[in-house]
Amino acid sequence: RSPLDFAKIETKWRKRWAEAPPFQQGTKDLADKPNYYVLSMFPYPSGLLHMGHVRVYTISDTLQRFRRMQGYNVLHPMGWDAFGLPAENAAIERGIHPAEWTTKNIAIMKEQMDKLMLDLDWSRELATCDPSYYRWTQYLFLELYKAGLAYQKEAVVNWDPVDQTVLANEQVDHEGRSWRSGALVERKKLKQWFFKVTEFADDLLKDLDLLENWPDRVKQMQRHWIGKSKGAEFNFPISSAKEVDPLTVFTSRPDTIFGVQYLVVSPEHPLIDKDRLPAEHAEEALAFVEGLKKVQGMEEAEQSKKGVFTGLYAKHPLTDENIPIYVASYVLSDYGTGAVMGVPAHDKRDWEFCQANKVVENVKFVVEPAIQEADKALPQDEPFTAQGVLTALSGKYQGMKSKEAMKLIVRDTMETGFGRPATQYRLKDWLLSRQRYWGAPIPIVHCPSCKVVPVPQEDLPVELPLNVAFSGRGASPLAGADDWVNCKCPKCQGPAKRETDTMDTFVDSSWYFMRFTDAHNKALPFDSIKASSQLPVDVYIGGVEHAILHLLYSRFFSKFLLKQGAYQTTPETKPGNGEPFNVLLTQGMVHGRTLKDPDTLRFLKPDEVDHSDPAHPKVKSTGKETLVTYEKMSKSKYNGVDPVAVVNEQGVDATRLHMLYKAPPSEVLEWDDTSIVGMQRWLSKVLKLAHSCSTTTQDTAIPPLDTMTDAERDLNRTAHQTIKQVTDALTTSFGFNTAISDLIKLTNAISASDVAATSPIYQNAVRSLVTMMAPMAPCMAEESWEALSPSPQTGVFQQTWPLWEEDALVKDTVDCVIQVNGKTRLTVPIPASLVANADQVEQLTRATPQGQKWLGNHSVRKAIVAKNGALVNFI
Ligand code: ANZ
Ligand code: ZN
């Protein structure tokens, strides 16, 4: 189809670059250049590169090549997020050891990546499952442990009965099913390891404001995840004789204290104990709690408004009323104090609970809207959840606004010891232990006499035993590896047992970007000076699915390590305070062209479709045109696209360009092979242009602007305008799509121009074009550069990025909008030097037939020149 043999050109450069890489990584002459760190989120080695990968890596490779050409010493590494469940499942299903499966996949994916012509620093390659890496993950665990930020506690966890493992909340979907196995998740209490991320909650929240170059949406998601909530804690004394400690609740609405009609504790609350509950109620309450464990998933349990009375009462400290205490699963055990004050009149969940369990007959409204229509009573059949003014039921606080009442009530109750101000975060500590094999072992030994003992640093890594049984059922394979589990206590040398939990893979990925700065360090996770000179990452590119956890945990790690002095930030280091990623670019998904039968709406298999007219595919059996949509690629929709096949067929440059051109990076990209041909045509055209001026002189001096002909000035301006726009797109806006269309426009302007190919202006335009194309389409740019051959010794990647001159951008004429008495009437081209001069503009306007018509023989009283002469209003 295409006259150019792209594959041949690609092979030619692949070979030459293998001999003499276009960029030297870490050479001496780069040492005095400023550092720049471009990173794409490292992949899980599934063994299959998908189009989403192509999109991320194309973006990062484009950005890094651009920065190198700008003269930066760029770090652009790649590694493997190689621990995790799929490897272990492969071991169970196919009997291959996870290590072997992973190594094989890495090799396959590396080859696939190579097809994409990515210029990566493979000398820093790392895999998180490699002992030389996880040794340092374990080291960092111990650092956190020593700092009091890693601890063990019993916790209610999401238990996946199929995978036999604990799941994080976000691994459970809204139906309470495991993200991986699809099994209904159960609630189970287990001793687990946690990282105290909540210790950093305030910093993690506050410092989001420093991240000017992060998408607002991501920052919003993080804010919501951290969920800071201000309010108060109140103590309600329990009027039953058995209980001495009061019940403490957290509320964000202390102004509703007079509306408390009952209290509710979570099913895991310490009060729910047969010794603490009155005998006549204990059985029912405990049975209720027991029953909840069988309810599927956390989510469903939380949704349910069912609850039972505990038999206990508390005394309302302000009204002395006796209020019943309930237990219900809508109260979370790990938020606030695990107990709430029930205010049915002003909280939706309390209202529903009250209705569902018939707790009280009359709901007490203690706050009313500030502005109320005189004769219109507040509806009594729904809660009033907004702030307002306190009603007569609120005693001496009657008439106060909610805000003011909150302050006073908290202050007053502080004096009596009943209340205090409190802040709560939705953010929870990070539950990091997993009852699985394929993860970094937690470097802890349990000794009968010394209890929890950290493994000494010199004994790291605690290596995974290779010889274990993968059954897929029961406890973790590690628990069954007796030789490994039984060890000596590092403290007393007595017999002890290893911790058999491994770490969540999010731990591995929370610091890999730091390891890349010093990937082979054998004494430390990384050298402080090396890390300090590279961090933060200048641009981080990856999927928005990591907007919360991975980014939050990475922020936690880098803040912690900064505090520990593991690296420093300099005043110039943006954004500061241990924030790991300066610019965050979250790329959208790649959707595939999906064909459906218009009659049955069934997804069509490739062999069911007649593609003889590619723009109008038809159902073979009926001859009807198929429905065409773009949807997430999946096997069941037959809409998947194999990147390697695309590259083989269309060429790597056209594939990369098409990927960048079809949509702005953060938006969904509708992948459609049929239009790649547009990029191929453009590439051919550029190469032709390059050939057209290859035979000319080496004289590249651009003559002064005022000696240029109009055609030369025009072409020169277009070239400079394009340089400005493309540079901006690659620096700040990341509008690769508009950058490509600007380059195409420049190509067309060069071809259409009357300027001779021998002119330095023409040559400069072509050279700038080829240079700017290089980061996105490396092979064809290099081929074109060779054709141009302005300096045969150096390739296009040795060229410096072109600079634009403001002078060259100035237009000769300005299209001036003319208004008469404020109404827009016509546009007149005015020489740029005259636009500010109202008299001249008037003369030139009158000189046009339209201008004659509107100004006629009226004299102008006043002329208002606006927008630097682009608009003149004659009055
Ligand atoms: C009384 C009240 C009255 C409440 C009112 C709200 C409105 P945020 O803003 O998300 O922090 N709450 C406290 N602990 C809880 C737990 N462990 N499980 C479920 N709900 C809990 O939410 C704070 C509010 O959520 C608290 O304020 C409490 O209900 C409830 F008109 O107390 B409120
Ligand atoms: Zn011991």
PDB file of N, CA and C and ligand atoms in Angstrom, residues 229 250-253 256 330-332 335 338-341 343 346-347 349-350, ligand 1:
ATOM      1  N   SER A 229     -12.028  15.112  58.805  1.00  0.00           N
ATOM      2  CA  SER A 229     -13.327  15.525  59.316  1.00  0.00           C
ATOM      3  C   SER A 229     -13.146  16.089  60.723  1.00  0.00           C
ATOM      4  N   PHE A 250     -17.652   9.699  68.215  1.00  0.00           N
ATOM      5  CA  PHE A 250     -17.148  10.833  67.427  1.00  0.00           C
ATOM      6  C   PHE A 250     -18.290  11.379  66.593  1.00  0.00           C
ATOM      7  N   THR A 251     -18.426  12.691  66.600  1.00  0.00           N
ATOM      8  CA  THR A 251     -19.456  13.310  65.769  1.00  0.00           C
ATOM      9  C   THR A 251     -18.891  14.523  65.035  1.00  0.00           C
ATOM     10  N   SER A 252     -19.377  14.711  63.817  1.00  0.00           N
ATOM     11  CA  SER A 252     -18.991  15.917  63.085  1.00  0.00           C
ATOM     12  C   SER A 252     -20.026  17.022  63.335  1.00  0.00           C
ATOM     13  N   ARG A 253     -21.058  16.695  64.095  1.00  0.00           N
ATOM     14  CA  ARG A 253     -22.116  17.683  64.353  1.00  0.00           C
ATOM     15  C   ARG A 253     -22.412  17.837  65.839  1.00  0.00           C
ATOM     16  N   THR A 256     -25.773  18.995  67.299  1.00  0.00           N
ATOM     17  CA  THR A 256     -27.001  18.186  67.380  1.00  0.00           C
ATOM     18  C   THR A 256     -27.068  17.351  68.667  1.00  0.00           C
ATOM     19  N   TYR A 330     -23.907  -0.764  60.476  1.00  0.00           N
ATOM     20  CA  TYR A 330     -23.628   0.454  59.720  1.00  0.00           C
ATOM     21  C   TYR A 330     -22.608   1.320  60.442  1.00  0.00           C
ATOM     22  N   VAL A 331     -22.331   1.001  61.675  1.00  0.00           N
ATOM     23  CA  VAL A 331     -21.250   1.687  62.382  1.00  0.00           C
ATOM     24  C   VAL A 331     -19.955   0.898  62.162  1.00  0.00           C
ATOM     25  N   LEU A 332     -18.964   1.619  61.663  1.00  0.00           N
ATOM     26  CA  LEU A 332     -17.707   0.961  61.308  1.00  0.00           C
ATOM     27  C   LEU A 332     -16.807   0.857  62.519  1.00  0.00           C
ATOM     28  N   TYR A 335     -13.542   3.417  62.205  1.00  0.00           N
ATOM     29  CA  TYR A 335     -13.652   4.863  61.997  1.00  0.00           C
ATOM     30  C   TYR A 335     -14.039   5.505  63.311  1.00  0.00           C
ATOM     31  N   GLY A 338     -15.681   3.959  66.729  1.00  0.00           N
ATOM     32  CA  GLY A 338     -16.463   2.740  66.527  1.00  0.00           C
ATOM     33  C   GLY A 338     -17.819   2.820  67.194  1.00  0.00           C
ATOM     34  N   ALA A 339     -18.228   4.045  67.534  1.00  0.00           N
ATOM     35  CA  ALA A 339     -19.536   4.238  68.165  1.00  0.00           C
ATOM     36  C   ALA A 339     -20.088   5.584  67.724  1.00  0.00           C
ATOM     37  N   VAL A 340     -21.398   5.649  67.546  1.00  0.00           N
ATOM     38  CA  VAL A 340     -21.981   6.931  67.133  1.00  0.00           C
ATOM     39  C   VAL A 340     -23.132   7.319  68.047  1.00  0.00           C
ATOM     40  N   MET A 341     -23.360   8.643  68.093  1.00  0.00           N
ATOM     41  CA  MET A 341     -24.571   9.110  68.769  1.00  0.00           C
ATOM     42  C   MET A 341     -25.655   9.189  67.703  1.00  0.00           C
ATOM     43  N   VAL A 343     -28.684  10.514  65.948  1.00  0.00           N
ATOM     44  CA  VAL A 343     -29.475  11.736  65.874  1.00  0.00           C
ATOM     45  C   VAL A 343     -30.410  11.603  64.671  1.00  0.00           C
ATOM     46  N   HIS A 346     -31.392  14.499  62.171  1.00  0.00           N
ATOM     47  CA  HIS A 346     -30.449  15.279  61.373  1.00  0.00           C
ATOM     48  C   HIS A 346     -29.409  14.457  60.622  1.00  0.00           C
ATOM     49  N   ASP A 347     -29.542  13.167  60.667  1.00  0.00           N
ATOM     50  CA  ASP A 347     -28.598  12.330  59.939  1.00  0.00           C
ATOM     51  C   ASP A 347     -29.400  11.246  59.209  1.00  0.00           C
ATOM     52  N   ARG A 349     -28.552   8.339  57.848  1.00  0.00           N
ATOM     53  CA  ARG A 349     -28.384   6.937  58.245  1.00  0.00           C
ATOM     54  C   ARG A 349     -29.061   6.662  59.574  1.00  0.00           C
ATOM     55  N   ASP A 350     -28.957   7.640  60.509  1.00  0.00           N
ATOM     56  CA  ASP A 350     -29.608   7.480  61.810  1.00  0.00           C
ATOM     57  C   ASP A 350     -31.121   7.425  61.639  1.00  0.00           C
TER      58      ASP A 350
HETATM   59  C1  ANZ B   1     -24.077  12.695  65.086  1.00  0.00           C
HETATM   60  C2  ANZ B   1     -24.509  13.323  63.848  1.00  0.00           C
HETATM   61  C3  ANZ B   1     -25.559  14.158  63.647  1.00  0.00           C
HETATM   62  C4  ANZ B   1     -23.692  12.989  62.807  1.00  0.00           C
HETATM   63  C5  ANZ B   1     -25.767  14.673  62.397  1.00  0.00           C
HETATM   64  C6  ANZ B   1     -23.847  13.469  61.539  1.00  0.00           C
HETATM   65  C7  ANZ B   1     -24.917  14.306  61.341  1.00  0.00           C
HETATM   66  P1  ANZ B   1     -17.633  12.234  58.642  1.00  0.00           P
HETATM   67  O1  ANZ B   1     -18.122  13.609  58.301  1.00  0.00           O
HETATM   68  O2  ANZ B   1     -17.486  11.336  57.485  1.00  0.00           O
HETATM   69  O3  ANZ B   1     -16.437  12.260  59.542  1.00  0.00           O
HETATM   70  N1  ANZ B   1     -19.966   8.334  62.493  1.00  0.00           N
HETATM   71  C8  ANZ B   1     -18.987   8.517  63.407  1.00  0.00           C
HETATM   72  N2  ANZ B   1     -18.282   7.394  63.594  1.00  0.00           N
HETATM   73  C9  ANZ B   1     -18.839   6.480  62.781  1.00  0.00           C
HETATM   74  C10 ANZ B   1     -18.550   5.124  62.527  1.00  0.00           C
HETATM   75  N3  ANZ B   1     -17.563   4.483  63.173  1.00  0.00           N
HETATM   76  N4  ANZ B   1     -19.309   4.462  61.631  1.00  0.00           N
HETATM   77  C11 ANZ B   1     -20.319   5.098  60.983  1.00  0.00           C
HETATM   78  N5  ANZ B   1     -20.626   6.375  61.191  1.00  0.00           N
HETATM   79  C12 ANZ B   1     -19.891   7.073  62.074  1.00  0.00           C
HETATM   80  O4  ANZ B   1     -18.800  11.541  59.479  1.00  0.00           O
HETATM   81  C13 ANZ B   1     -18.889  11.749  60.842  1.00  0.00           C
HETATM   82  C14 ANZ B   1     -20.271  11.321  61.249  1.00  0.00           C
HETATM   83  O5  ANZ B   1     -20.443   9.954  60.904  1.00  0.00           O
HETATM   84  C15 ANZ B   1     -20.463  11.441  62.735  1.00  0.00           C
HETATM   85  O6  ANZ B   1     -21.269  12.555  63.055  1.00  0.00           O
HETATM   86  C16 ANZ B   1     -21.339  10.245  63.055  1.00  0.00           C
HETATM   87  O7  ANZ B   1     -22.652  10.727  62.904  1.00  0.00           O
HETATM   88  C17 ANZ B   1     -20.988   9.263  62.002  1.00  0.00           C
HETATM   89  F1  ANZ B   1     -26.787  15.498  62.206  1.00  0.00           F
HETATM   90  O8  ANZ B   1     -22.790  12.137  64.788  1.00  0.00           O
HETATM   91  B1  ANZ B   1     -22.594  12.104  63.345  1.00  0.00           B
END
